[in-house]
Coordinates of C-alpha atoms in Angstrom, one line a residue:
Chain H
X20 CA 21.7 -64.5 -39.5
X21 CA 20.7 -62.9 -36.3
X22 CA 20.3 -59.7 -38.2
X23 CA 17.8 -61.5 -40.5
X24 CA 15.9 -62.8 -37.5
X25 CA 15.8 -59.3 -36.1
X26 CA 14.5 -57.9 -39.4
X27 CA 11.9 -60.6 -39.5
X28 CA 10.9 -60.0 -36.0
X29 CA 10.5 -56.3 -36.5
X30 CA 8.7 -57.0 -39.8
X31 CA 6.4 -59.3 -37.9
X32 CA 6.0 -56.7 -35.2
X33 CA 5.2 -53.9 -37.6
X34 CA 2.9 -56.3 -39.4
X35 CA 1.0 -56.7 -36.2
X36 CA 1.1 -53.0 -35.7
X37 CA -0.2 -52.4 -39.1
X38 CA -3.0 -54.9 -38.6
X39 CA -3.9 -53.2 -35.4
X40 CA -3.8 -49.7 -37.0
X41 CA -5.9 -51.1 -39.8
X42 CA -8.4 -52.5 -37.4
X43 CA -8.6 -49.2 -35.4
X44 CA -9.0 -47.1 -38.5
X45 CA -11.7 -49.3 -40.0
X46 CA -13.3 -50.6 -36.8
X47 CA -16.5 -48.8 -37.7
X48 CA -16.7 -50.1 -41.3
X49 CA -16.0 -53.6 -40.1
X50 CA -18.7 -53.2 -37.4
X51 CA -21.1 -52.1 -40.1
X52 CA -20.3 -55.1 -42.4
X53 CA -20.5 -57.6 -39.5
X54 CA -23.8 -56.1 -38.5
X55 CA -25.2 -56.4 -42.0
X56 CA -24.0 -60.1 -42.3
X57 CA -25.4 -60.9 -38.8
X58 CA -28.8 -59.3 -39.6
X59 CA -29.0 -61.1 -42.9
X60 CA -28.2 -64.4 -41.3
X61 CA -30.8 -64.0 -38.5
X62 CA -33.5 -62.6 -40.7
X63 CA -33.5 -63.5 -44.5
X64 CA -35.9 -60.6 -45.3
X65 CA -33.3 -58.1 -44.1
X66 CA -31.6 -58.0 -47.5
X67 CA -34.8 -58.1 -49.5
X68 CA -35.2 -55.3 -52.0
X69 CA -38.1 -53.8 -50.1
X70 CA -36.3 -53.6 -46.8
X71 CA -33.0 -52.3 -48.2
X72 CA -34.8 -49.4 -50.1
X73 CA -36.8 -48.7 -46.9
X74 CA -33.6 -48.5 -44.9
X75 CA -31.9 -46.2 -47.5
X76 CA -35.0 -43.9 -47.5
X77 CA -34.7 -43.6 -43.8
X78 CA -31.0 -43.1 -43.8
X79 CA -31.0 -40.2 -46.2
X80 CA -32.6 -37.5 -44.0
X81 CA -30.5 -38.6 -41.1
X82 CA -27.4 -38.5 -43.2
X83 CA -28.1 -34.9 -44.2
X84 CA -28.6 -33.8 -40.6
X85 CA -25.4 -35.7 -39.6
X86 CA -23.3 -33.7 -42.1
X87 CA -24.4 -30.5 -40.5
X88 CA -24.0 -31.9 -37.0
X89 CA -20.5 -33.0 -37.9
X90 CA -19.5 -29.4 -38.8
X91 CA -20.8 -28.1 -35.5
X92 CA -19.2 -30.8 -33.4
X93 CA -15.9 -30.2 -35.3
X94 CA -15.8 -26.7 -33.8
X95 CA -16.5 -28.1 -30.3
X96 CA -20.2 -27.4 -30.5
X97 CA -23.4 -29.3 -30.4
X98 CA -26.7 -28.6 -32.3
X99 CA -29.8 -29.6 -30.3
X100 CA -32.0 -27.4 -32.5
X101 CA -31.8 -29.6 -35.7
X102 CA -35.0 -31.5 -34.9
X103 CA -36.9 -28.3 -34.2
X104 CA -35.6 -26.8 -37.5
X105 CA -36.7 -29.9 -39.4
X106 CA -40.2 -29.8 -37.9
X107 CA -40.5 -26.1 -38.7
X108 CA -39.3 -26.6 -42.3
X109 CA -41.9 -29.4 -42.6
X110 CA -44.6 -27.1 -41.2
X111 CA -43.5 -24.5 -43.8
X112 CA -44.0 -27.1 -46.5
X113 CA -47.7 -27.5 -45.6
X114 CA -48.3 -23.8 -45.0
X115 CA -48.9 -23.0 -48.6
X116 CA -51.6 -24.3 -51.0
X117 CA -50.0 -27.7 -51.5
X118 CA -49.3 -27.2 -55.2
X119 CA -45.9 -27.5 -57.0
X120 CA -46.1 -23.8 -57.9
X121 CA -45.2 -23.1 -54.3
X122 CA -42.3 -25.5 -54.2
X123 CA -39.6 -22.9 -54.7
X124 CA -41.2 -20.5 -52.2
X125 CA -41.4 -23.3 -49.6
X126 CA -37.8 -24.0 -50.3
X127 CA -36.7 -20.4 -49.7
X128 CA -38.8 -20.0 -46.6
X129 CA -37.7 -23.3 -45.0
X130 CA -34.1 -23.0 -45.8
X131 CA -34.2 -19.4 -44.7
X132 CA -35.6 -20.4 -41.3
X133 CA -32.8 -23.0 -41.0
X134 CA -30.1 -20.5 -41.9
X135 CA -31.4 -17.8 -39.5
X136 CA -31.6 -20.3 -36.7
X137 CA -28.1 -21.4 -37.4
X138 CA -27.0 -17.8 -37.4
X139 CA -28.6 -17.1 -34.0
X140 CA -27.0 -20.3 -32.6
X141 CA -23.6 -19.3 -34.0
X142 CA -23.8 -15.7 -32.8
X143 CA -24.8 -16.8 -29.3
X144 CA -21.9 -19.3 -29.1
X145 CA -19.2 -17.3 -30.8
X146 CA -20.0 -13.8 -29.8
X147 CA -21.7 -14.2 -26.4
X148 CA -19.7 -17.3 -25.4
X149 CA -22.9 -19.1 -24.5
X150 CA -22.5 -22.9 -24.2
X151 CA -23.6 -24.5 -27.4
X152 CA -25.9 -26.9 -25.5
X153 CA -27.9 -24.0 -24.0
X154 CA -27.9 -21.8 -27.1
X155 CA -29.3 -24.5 -29.3
X156 CA -31.6 -25.6 -26.6
X157 CA -33.1 -22.2 -26.3
X158 CA -33.5 -21.7 -30.1
X159 CA -35.1 -25.2 -30.2
X160 CA -37.7 -24.1 -27.6
X161 CA -38.3 -20.8 -29.3
X162 CA -38.9 -22.5 -32.7
X163 CA -41.2 -25.0 -31.1
X164 CA -43.3 -22.2 -29.6
X165 CA -43.4 -20.3 -32.9
X166 CA -44.4 -23.4 -34.8
X167 CA -47.3 -24.3 -32.5
X168 CA -48.3 -20.6 -32.4
X169 CA -48.3 -20.5 -36.2
X170 CA -50.2 -23.8 -36.6
X171 CA -52.4 -23.3 -33.5
X172 CA -51.7 -26.8 -32.4
X173 CA -51.7 -29.0 -35.5
X174 CA -50.7 -28.2 -39.0
X175 CA -53.3 -29.1 -41.6
X176 CA -52.1 -28.4 -45.2
X177 CA -50.6 -30.8 -47.7
X178 CA -47.0 -31.4 -48.8
X179 CA -46.6 -30.4 -52.5
X180 CA -46.2 -33.4 -54.9
X181 CA -42.6 -32.2 -55.7
X182 CA -41.5 -32.9 -52.2
X183 CA -43.4 -36.1 -52.0
X184 CA -41.4 -37.4 -55.0
X185 CA -38.2 -36.1 -53.6
X186 CA -38.8 -37.7 -50.3
X187 CA -40.1 -41.1 -51.3
X188 CA -39.5 -42.0 -55.0
X189 CA -36.6 -43.6 -56.6
X190 CA -34.7 -43.4 -59.9
X191 CA -33.3 -46.7 -61.2
X192 CA -33.9 -48.1 -57.7
X193 CA -32.0 -45.4 -55.9
X194 CA -34.1 -43.1 -53.8
X195 CA -33.9 -39.4 -54.9
X196 CA -33.3 -38.4 -51.3
X197 CA -30.2 -40.7 -51.2
X198 CA -28.9 -39.1 -54.3
X199 CA -29.3 -35.7 -52.7
X200 CA -27.5 -36.9 -49.5
X201 CA -24.7 -38.4 -51.6
X202 CA -24.2 -35.1 -53.5
X203 CA -24.2 -33.1 -50.3
X204 CA -21.8 -35.5 -48.6
X205 CA -19.3 -35.3 -51.5
X206 CA -19.6 -31.5 -51.6
X207 CA -19.1 -30.9 -47.9
X208 CA -16.4 -33.6 -47.6
X209 CA -14.4 -31.8 -50.3
X210 CA -15.1 -28.5 -48.6
X211 CA -13.7 -29.9 -45.4
X212 CA -10.7 -31.8 -46.8
X213 CA -9.6 -29.7 -49.7
X214 CA -10.3 -26.1 -49.0
X215 CA -8.8 -23.5 -46.7
X216 CA -12.2 -23.1 -45.0
X217 CA -12.1 -26.8 -44.2
X218 CA -8.6 -26.6 -42.7
X219 CA -9.7 -23.6 -40.7
X220 CA -12.6 -25.6 -39.3
X221 CA -10.3 -28.3 -38.1
X222 CA -7.8 -25.8 -36.6
X223 CA -10.6 -23.8 -34.9
X224 CA -12.0 -27.0 -33.4
X225 CA -8.7 -28.4 -32.5
X226 CA -7.5 -25.4 -30.6
X227 CA -9.4 -22.1 -30.8
X228 CA -6.4 -20.2 -29.3
X229 CA -4.0 -21.5 -31.9
X230 CA -6.6 -20.6 -34.5
X231 CA -6.7 -17.0 -33.3
X232 CA -2.9 -16.8 -33.1
X233 CA -2.8 -18.0 -36.7
X234 CA -5.0 -15.1 -37.7
X235 CA -8.1 -17.2 -38.3
X236 CA -11.4 -15.6 -37.6
X237 CA -12.5 -18.4 -35.4
X238 CA -15.8 -16.7 -34.6
X239 CA -16.7 -16.5 -38.2
X240 CA -15.7 -20.1 -38.8
X241 CA -17.9 -21.2 -35.8
X242 CA -20.9 -19.2 -37.0
X243 CA -20.6 -20.6 -40.5
X244 CA -20.6 -24.2 -39.1
X245 CA -23.9 -23.5 -37.2
X246 CA -25.4 -21.9 -40.3
X247 CA -24.5 -25.0 -42.4
X248 CA -26.1 -27.2 -39.8
X249 CA -29.3 -25.1 -39.7
X250 CA -29.6 -25.0 -43.5
X251 CA -29.1 -28.8 -43.9
X252 CA -31.5 -29.6 -41.1
X253 CA -34.2 -27.5 -42.9
X254 CA -33.5 -29.4 -46.1
X255 CA -33.7 -32.7 -44.3
X256 CA -37.0 -31.6 -42.8
X257 CA -38.4 -30.8 -46.2
X258 CA -37.3 -34.2 -47.5
X259 CA -38.7 -36.0 -44.5
X260 CA -42.0 -34.2 -44.8
X261 CA -42.1 -35.6 -48.3
X262 CA -41.3 -39.1 -47.0
X263 CA -44.0 -39.2 -44.3
X264 CA -46.5 -37.1 -46.3
X265 CA -48.4 -36.0 -43.2
X266 CA -46.9 -33.3 -41.2
X267 CA -47.4 -32.7 -37.5
X268 CA -45.5 -30.4 -35.1
X269 CA -42.9 -33.1 -34.4
X270 CA -41.5 -34.2 -37.7
X271 CA -37.9 -35.2 -37.1
X272 CA -38.4 -35.8 -33.4
X273 CA -35.3 -37.7 -32.1
X274 CA -33.1 -36.5 -34.9
X275 CA -31.1 -34.3 -32.6
X276 CA -30.0 -37.3 -30.5
X277 CA -29.7 -39.6 -33.5
X278 CA -27.5 -37.2 -35.4
X279 CA -25.2 -36.7 -32.4
X280 CA -25.0 -40.4 -31.8
X281 CA -24.2 -41.1 -35.4
X282 CA -21.5 -38.5 -35.6
X283 CA -19.9 -39.6 -32.3
X284 CA -20.1 -43.2 -33.3
X285 CA -18.5 -42.2 -36.6
X286 CA -15.5 -40.8 -34.8
X287 CA -16.3 -37.1 -34.8
X288 CA -14.8 -36.2 -31.4
X289 CA -17.0 -34.1 -29.1
X290 CA -13.8 -32.4 -28.0
X291 CA -13.6 -30.9 -31.5
X292 CA -11.1 -30.9 -34.4
X293 CA -11.2 -34.6 -35.2
X294 CA -13.5 -36.6 -37.5
X295 CA -14.9 -36.7 -41.0
X296 CA -18.2 -36.5 -42.7
X297 CA -17.7 -40.0 -44.2
X298 CA -17.2 -41.3 -40.6
X299 CA -20.4 -39.6 -39.5
X300 CA -22.3 -41.1 -42.4
X301 CA -21.1 -44.7 -41.6
X302 CA -22.3 -44.0 -38.0
X303 CA -25.7 -43.0 -39.4
X304 CA -25.8 -46.2 -41.5
X305 CA -24.9 -48.4 -38.4
X306 CA -27.7 -46.7 -36.5
X307 CA -30.3 -47.3 -39.2
X308 CA -29.2 -50.9 -39.6
X309 CA -29.3 -51.5 -35.9
X310 CA -32.8 -50.0 -35.6
X311 CA -34.0 -52.0 -38.6
X312 CA -32.6 -55.3 -37.3
X313 CA -34.2 -54.8 -33.9
X314 CA -37.5 -54.9 -35.7
X315 CA -36.5 -57.6 -38.2
X316 CA -35.4 -59.9 -35.3
X317 CA -38.8 -59.4 -33.8
X318 CA -37.7 -57.5 -30.7
X319 CA -40.2 -55.0 -29.4
X320 CA -39.7 -51.5 -30.8
X321 CA -38.9 -50.2 -27.3
X322 CA -35.6 -52.1 -27.6
X323 CA -34.5 -49.6 -30.3
X324 CA -34.5 -46.8 -27.7
X325 CA -32.6 -48.9 -25.2
X326 CA -30.0 -50.0 -27.7
X327 CA -29.6 -46.4 -28.9
X328 CA -28.8 -45.4 -25.4
X329 CA -26.2 -48.1 -24.8
X330 CA -24.6 -47.5 -28.3
X331 CA -24.0 -43.8 -27.6
X332 CA -22.2 -44.4 -24.3
X333 CA -20.2 -47.4 -25.6
X334 CA -19.2 -45.6 -28.8
X335 CA -18.1 -42.5 -26.8
X336 CA -16.2 -44.7 -24.4
X337 CA -14.4 -46.4 -27.3
X338 CA -13.2 -43.1 -28.7
X339 CA -12.2 -41.8 -25.4
X340 CA -9.9 -44.8 -24.8
X341 CA -8.5 -44.4 -28.3
X342 CA -7.7 -40.8 -27.8
X343 CA -6.0 -41.4 -24.5
Chain U
X4 CA -11.8 -2.2 8.2
X5 CA -14.2 -0.2 6.1
X6 CA -12.1 -1.1 3.1
X7 CA -12.5 -4.8 3.8
X8 CA -16.2 -4.6 4.4
X9 CA -16.6 -2.6 1.3
X10 CA -14.7 -5.1 -0.7
X11 CA -16.8 -7.8 1.0
X12 CA -20.0 -6.1 0.0
X13 CA -18.7 -5.6 -3.5
X14 CA -17.9 -9.3 -3.7
X15 CA -21.3 -10.1 -2.3
X16 CA -23.1 -8.0 -5.0
X17 CA -20.9 -9.6 -7.7
X18 CA -21.5 -13.1 -6.4
X19 CA -25.2 -12.6 -6.0
X20 CA -25.8 -10.1 -8.7
X21 CA -27.8 -12.6 -10.7
X22 CA -30.1 -13.2 -7.8
X23 CA -30.9 -9.4 -7.6
X24 CA -31.8 -9.5 -11.3
X25 CA -34.1 -12.4 -10.8
X26 CA -35.7 -10.8 -7.7
X27 CA -36.2 -7.7 -9.8
X28 CA -37.9 -9.7 -12.5
X29 CA -40.1 -11.4 -9.9
X30 CA -41.2 -8.1 -8.6
X31 CA -41.9 -6.8 -12.1
X32 CA -43.9 -9.9 -12.9
X33 CA -45.9 -9.6 -9.7
X34 CA -46.7 -6.0 -10.5
X35 CA -47.8 -7.0 -14.0
X36 CA -50.0 -9.7 -12.4
X37 CA -51.6 -7.1 -10.2
X38 CA -52.4 -4.9 -13.2
X39 CA -53.8 -7.6 -15.5
X40 CA -56.1 -9.4 -13.1
X41 CA -57.7 -8.8 -9.8
X42 CA -57.6 -12.6 -9.2
X43 CA -53.8 -12.6 -9.3
X44 CA -53.1 -11.5 -5.7
X45 CA -55.6 -13.9 -4.2
X46 CA -54.6 -16.6 -1.7
X47 CA -56.0 -19.2 -4.0
X48 CA -53.8 -18.1 -6.8
X49 CA -50.6 -17.9 -4.7
X50 CA -51.3 -21.4 -3.3
X51 CA -51.8 -22.5 -6.9
X52 CA -48.4 -21.1 -8.0
X53 CA -46.7 -22.8 -5.0
X54 CA -48.4 -26.1 -5.7
X55 CA -47.5 -26.0 -9.4
X56 CA -43.8 -25.2 -8.8
X57 CA -43.1 -28.2 -6.5
X58 CA -42.1 -30.7 -9.2
X59 CA -40.0 -28.2 -11.1
X60 CA -38.3 -27.2 -7.8
X61 CA -37.4 -30.7 -6.8
X62 CA -36.0 -31.8 -10.1
X63 CA -34.0 -28.6 -10.6
X64 CA -32.5 -28.9 -7.1
X65 CA -30.8 -32.2 -8.1
X66 CA -29.9 -30.7 -11.5
X67 CA -28.1 -27.7 -9.8
X68 CA -25.7 -30.0 -8.1
X69 CA -24.7 -31.9 -11.2
X70 CA -24.2 -28.6 -13.1
X71 CA -22.1 -27.2 -10.2
X72 CA -19.6 -30.0 -10.8
X73 CA -19.4 -29.0 -14.4
X74 CA -21.7 -31.9 -15.5
X75 CA -25.3 -32.2 -16.3
X76 CA -28.0 -34.8 -15.9
X77 CA -30.1 -35.4 -19.0
X78 CA -31.6 -38.6 -17.7
X79 CA -33.9 -36.9 -15.1
X80 CA -36.9 -36.8 -17.5
X81 CA -36.9 -40.5 -18.3
X82 CA -36.1 -41.3 -14.6
X83 CA -39.2 -39.4 -13.6
X84 CA -41.3 -41.3 -16.2
X85 CA -39.9 -44.7 -15.1
X86 CA -40.4 -43.9 -11.4
X87 CA -44.0 -42.7 -12.0
X88 CA -45.2 -45.8 -13.8
X89 CA -43.4 -48.1 -11.3
X90 CA -44.8 -46.2 -8.3
X91 CA -48.4 -46.4 -9.5
X92 CA -47.9 -49.8 -11.2
X93 CA -46.5 -51.5 -8.1
X94 CA -49.0 -49.8 -5.8
X95 CA -52.0 -50.5 -8.1
X96 CA -54.5 -49.0 -5.6
X97 CA -53.3 -51.0 -2.6
X98 CA -52.6 -48.6 0.3
X99 CA -50.3 -51.1 1.9
X100 CA -48.0 -51.1 -1.1
X101 CA -47.5 -47.3 -1.1
X102 CA -44.6 -47.2 1.3
X103 CA -42.7 -50.2 -0.4
X104 CA -43.3 -48.7 -3.8
X105 CA -41.9 -45.3 -2.7
X106 CA -38.9 -47.0 -1.2
X107 CA -38.3 -48.9 -4.4
X108 CA -38.5 -45.9 -6.8
X109 CA -36.3 -43.8 -4.5
X110 CA -33.7 -46.6 -4.3
X111 CA -33.9 -47.0 -8.1
X112 CA -33.3 -43.2 -8.6
X113 CA -30.2 -43.4 -6.4
X114 CA -29.0 -46.6 -8.2
X115 CA -29.4 -45.0 -11.7
X116 CA -27.5 -41.9 -10.5
X117 CA -24.7 -44.1 -9.2
X118 CA -24.6 -45.8 -12.7
X119 CA -24.4 -42.4 -14.4
X120 CA -21.5 -41.3 -12.1
X121 CA -19.7 -44.7 -12.6
X122 CA -19.8 -44.3 -16.4
X123 CA -18.6 -40.7 -16.1
X124 CA -15.7 -41.7 -13.8
X125 CA -14.6 -45.0 -15.2
X126 CA -15.5 -44.8 -18.9
X127 CA -14.3 -41.2 -18.9
X128 CA -17.3 -40.2 -21.1
X129 CA -18.7 -36.7 -20.8
X130 CA -21.8 -36.5 -18.5
X131 CA -23.8 -35.1 -21.3
X132 CA -23.4 -38.3 -23.4
X133 CA -23.6 -40.7 -20.4
X134 CA -26.9 -39.2 -19.1
X135 CA -28.3 -38.8 -22.6
X136 CA -27.7 -42.5 -23.2
X137 CA -29.0 -43.4 -19.8
X138 CA -32.2 -41.3 -20.6
X139 CA -32.8 -43.4 -23.7
X140 CA -32.3 -46.6 -21.9
X141 CA -34.7 -45.6 -19.1
X142 CA -37.3 -44.4 -21.5
X143 CA -37.1 -47.8 -23.4
X144 CA -37.5 -49.7 -20.1
X145 CA -40.4 -47.5 -19.2
X146 CA -42.1 -48.3 -22.5
X147 CA -41.3 -52.0 -22.1
X148 CA -43.1 -51.8 -18.7
X149 CA -46.1 -50.0 -20.0
X150 CA -47.2 -48.1 -23.1
X151 CA -50.0 -46.2 -21.3
X152 CA -51.0 -45.1 -17.8
X153 CA -50.1 -47.8 -15.3
X154 CA -52.0 -48.9 -12.2
X155 CA -53.5 -46.3 -9.8
X156 CA -52.9 -44.7 -6.4
X157 CA -55.1 -45.3 -3.4
X158 CA -57.4 -42.5 -2.2
X159 CA -55.7 -39.9 -0.1
X160 CA -52.4 -40.1 -1.9
X161 CA -53.1 -36.8 -3.5
X162 CA -52.5 -35.2 -0.1
X163 CA -48.9 -34.7 -1.1
X164 CA -49.9 -32.6 -4.0
X165 CA -52.9 -30.8 -2.6
X166 CA -52.6 -31.1 1.2
X167 CA -51.7 -28.2 3.5
X168 CA -49.2 -27.9 6.3
X169 CA -49.6 -24.7 8.4
X170 CA -51.8 -23.4 5.7
X171 CA -49.1 -23.9 3.0
X172 CA -48.9 -26.6 0.3
X173 CA -47.1 -29.7 1.6
X174 CA -44.9 -30.0 -1.4
X175 CA -43.8 -26.4 -1.4
X176 CA -42.8 -26.6 2.3
X177 CA -40.8 -29.8 1.6
X178 CA -39.2 -28.3 -1.4
X179 CA -38.2 -25.1 0.3
X180 CA -36.9 -27.1 3.3
X181 CA -34.8 -29.3 1.0
X182 CA -33.4 -26.2 -0.8
X183 CA -32.4 -24.6 2.5
X184 CA -30.8 -27.9 3.7
X185 CA -28.9 -28.3 0.5
X186 CA -27.8 -24.6 0.5
X187 CA -26.4 -25.2 4.1
X188 CA -24.8 -28.4 3.0
X189 CA -23.1 -26.7 0.0
X190 CA -21.8 -23.9 2.2
X191 CA -20.7 -25.7 5.3
X192 CA -20.2 -29.4 4.6
X193 CA -16.8 -30.6 3.3
X194 CA -18.4 -32.5 0.4
X195 CA -20.4 -29.4 -0.5
X196 CA -17.2 -27.3 -0.8
X197 CA -15.6 -30.1 -2.9
X198 CA -18.5 -29.8 -5.4
X199 CA -17.6 -26.2 -6.1
X200 CA -13.9 -27.0 -6.2
X201 CA -14.3 -29.7 -8.7
X202 CA -16.6 -27.7 -10.9
X203 CA -14.4 -24.6 -10.8
X204 CA -11.1 -26.2 -11.6
X205 CA -11.1 -30.0 -12.2
X206 CA -7.3 -30.2 -12.6
X207 CA -6.6 -28.1 -9.5
X208 CA -9.0 -30.3 -7.5
X209 CA -7.2 -33.4 -8.7
X210 CA -3.8 -32.0 -7.8
X211 CA -5.2 -31.2 -4.3
X212 CA -6.3 -34.8 -4.0
X213 CA -10.0 -34.1 -3.7
X214 CA -12.1 -37.2 -4.0
X215 CA -13.7 -36.6 -7.4
X216 CA -15.2 -40.1 -7.6
X217 CA -16.9 -39.8 -4.3
X218 CA -18.3 -36.3 -5.2
X219 CA -19.6 -37.4 -8.5
X220 CA -21.2 -40.5 -7.1
X221 CA -22.9 -38.4 -4.5
X222 CA -24.1 -35.7 -6.9
X223 CA -25.6 -38.0 -9.6
X224 CA -27.2 -40.2 -6.9
X225 CA -28.7 -37.1 -5.4
X226 CA -30.0 -36.0 -8.8
X227 CA -31.5 -39.5 -9.4
X228 CA -33.1 -39.4 -6.0
X229 CA -34.6 -36.0 -6.6
X230 CA -36.0 -37.2 -9.9
X231 CA -37.7 -40.0 -8.2
X232 CA -39.1 -37.7 -5.5
X233 CA -40.4 -35.4 -8.3
X234 CA -42.1 -38.5 -9.8
X235 CA -43.8 -39.2 -6.4
X236 CA -45.3 -35.7 -6.4
X237 CA -46.3 -35.9 -10.0
X238 CA -48.1 -39.2 -9.5
X239 CA -49.8 -37.6 -6.4
X240 CA -51.0 -34.7 -8.6
X241 CA -52.3 -36.8 -11.5
X242 CA -53.3 -39.9 -9.6
X243 CA -51.5 -42.2 -12.0
X244 CA -48.1 -42.7 -13.6
X245 CA -47.6 -42.2 -17.3
X246 CA -44.7 -43.3 -19.5
X247 CA -44.0 -39.8 -21.0
X248 CA -44.9 -37.8 -17.9
X249 CA -41.3 -36.7 -17.3
X250 CA -40.3 -36.0 -20.9
X251 CA -40.3 -32.2 -20.6
X252 CA -38.5 -32.1 -17.3
X253 CA -35.1 -32.9 -18.7
X254 CA -34.8 -29.5 -20.4
X255 CA -37.1 -27.5 -18.2
X256 CA -35.1 -28.5 -15.1
X257 CA -32.1 -26.7 -16.6
X258 CA -33.9 -23.4 -17.2
X259 CA -34.3 -22.3 -13.5
X260 CA -30.7 -23.4 -12.8
X261 CA -29.2 -21.1 -15.5
X262 CA -31.7 -18.3 -14.9
X263 CA -30.7 -18.5 -11.2
X264 CA -27.1 -17.7 -12.2
X265 CA -25.4 -21.2 -12.0
X266 CA -22.9 -21.5 -14.8
X267 CA -23.1 -24.6 -17.0
X268 CA -19.3 -24.6 -16.8
X269 CA -19.5 -25.4 -13.2
X270 CA -18.2 -24.0 -9.9
X271 CA -20.3 -20.9 -9.8
X272 CA -23.8 -20.4 -8.5
X273 CA -26.0 -22.2 -6.0
X274 CA -29.3 -23.7 -5.1
X275 CA -31.0 -20.5 -3.8
X276 CA -30.6 -18.9 -7.2
X277 CA -32.3 -22.0 -8.7
X278 CA -35.2 -21.7 -6.2
X279 CA -35.7 -18.1 -7.4
X280 CA -35.5 -19.3 -11.0
X281 CA -38.2 -21.9 -10.3
X282 CA -40.5 -19.2 -8.9
X283 CA -39.7 -16.9 -11.8
X284 CA -40.7 -19.6 -14.4
X285 CA -43.8 -20.5 -12.4
X286 CA -44.9 -16.9 -11.9
X287 CA -44.2 -16.1 -15.5
X288 CA -46.5 -18.9 -16.7
X289 CA -49.1 -17.8 -14.2
X290 CA -49.1 -14.2 -15.3
X291 CA -49.1 -15.2 -19.0
X292 CA -52.1 -17.3 -18.3
X293 CA -53.9 -14.3 -16.8
X294 CA -52.9 -12.3 -19.8
X295 CA -54.7 -15.0 -21.9
X296 CA -51.5 -15.8 -23.7
X297 CA -51.6 -19.3 -25.1
X298 CA -49.1 -21.9 -24.1
X299 CA -47.5 -21.7 -27.5
X300 CA -46.3 -18.2 -26.8
X301 CA -45.3 -19.2 -23.3
X302 CA -42.8 -21.6 -24.8
X303 CA -41.3 -18.7 -26.9
X304 CA -41.0 -16.5 -23.8
X305 CA -39.4 -19.3 -21.9
X306 CA -36.8 -19.8 -24.6
X307 CA -36.1 -16.1 -24.9
X308 CA -35.6 -15.9 -21.1
X309 CA -33.0 -18.7 -21.3
X310 CA -31.2 -16.9 -24.2
X311 CA -31.2 -13.6 -22.3
X312 CA -30.1 -15.3 -19.0
X313 CA -27.2 -17.1 -20.6
X314 CA -26.1 -14.0 -22.6
X315 CA -26.1 -11.9 -19.4
X316 CA -24.1 -14.3 -17.3
X317 CA -21.2 -14.7 -19.7
X318 CA -19.6 -18.1 -19.0
X319 CA -16.0 -18.0 -17.9
X320 CA -15.1 -20.9 -20.0
X321 CA -16.9 -22.8 -22.7
X322 CA -18.2 -26.3 -22.2
X323 CA -20.5 -28.6 -24.1

């Protein structure tokens, strides 16, 4: 009898424990669903086809950048140069004759710039022990200068139709850029979760000393993560240039902050070694939904910036508590 | 005796080696300036360099202290923007409102700094994230207040930016005085020593019972105060506050600090290095202007200098 009660009690306790664990694990997803329901209730047009596809179009480039940013944060880094890489890739897209015949050349040049920037970032961080914040800040400034020197102030060319389609058209209602983001997300998630490289990324980020003792080439892992981030940022810049159509020197402005916010909100720990790409993408989705509902509700656009600021601190505080 | 003094001088060189490099670069730049233009070494140009360096000097002074504790203040740019539009918005051309408006923005700077420190201490979030978030919030508030230039300053307020004391620019004199005071404070005041201790070894400082909360509250409040002071000089220079006027300062305020040899990891460096860094950046831009090099390339050069500086002073430990 008493034994049965005890079992019941412990079952109830573990039930509560399970519920709490469930809540903790899926807090982010629950937050996203609640946000969507709230937004839909407050503003009926929120779930209209036009608004949804608009949000998805906006989410895709951010998602691509977040994937790269997640890799860098996983190895205890931070990539502030992503927005600058995006703008430089976008400028590259307009630097040729604006025809589809140059699409491949543009791709090679833009992605090349991204990869090289990532390599420089990675070398500075891993080999020279420069803090990631400063290393990526410096490459950001250098790229910015090179860009405006190249364009002499403002870029003028056109984005080839190929990238226009990629950035703003849909197939069966699904934006092309979202398809690309999905494919990349699956590829890099598998890379992280199922390959030795992925395990090495987690170990290097979790504890670089352990990684070295295990014979992992931590420097090489770190550099690779920065290269991935640079390459993906360049791709996102190309796609975003196709979305907006007109390129200035600041395409992607704010993406460095947004991508960090999304990743941190999605549970990618700034202390390294913890987090997933899926989490980061949910973080990106929340960010896009929040931005969109701010406008849908009719609040001034400035509120977006204020809310972004509050969200980043609150999200970071939430994960600090959980880790403690 | 000689052994000790030798060891001391060795330590001195090691501790201040970065300063010697910066001084060497300053001399090199000055020589370049001499060669490229006969207008470089004129009184007018030197005054010009001193005037232009004031705002950068003030904001980097506050930044140096946060970095010495191992933190960073990324909200200074937005704080400058907010203080600028508030100062000229509240004053709105009325000479009687200048003093109250200055008091308000300085108090606001201190308040924002205290909020930053409070979030760092009690939410246990990294300063980078806290001040990044605070920067966004402040920028949003600035844009809610005004989307364009706000109000105007009364005649004569430009004395701060263009006036002279003993033949020297007012702002430069104030800035240098503040740097010297802060240097003395860091060296001789108890709180100043605590700043180094906490930045050098946070755990050790905690075990010794050093008042981390008090130190961080002071440091971030100081940084917010300096940002507001920077805004006052900016508004004096431009005659009006603008909502994006401080945007570039967040990152440029870090350049002189790291060039001056203060490590981002905290605990090493000082404000005099930062002052040299400020003059290095200002002199560099001046000389590049004389060489007819466009501002685009000036950006590249500044970025490269940061890269070289941080690669030369290898950080003892890695931080964000």
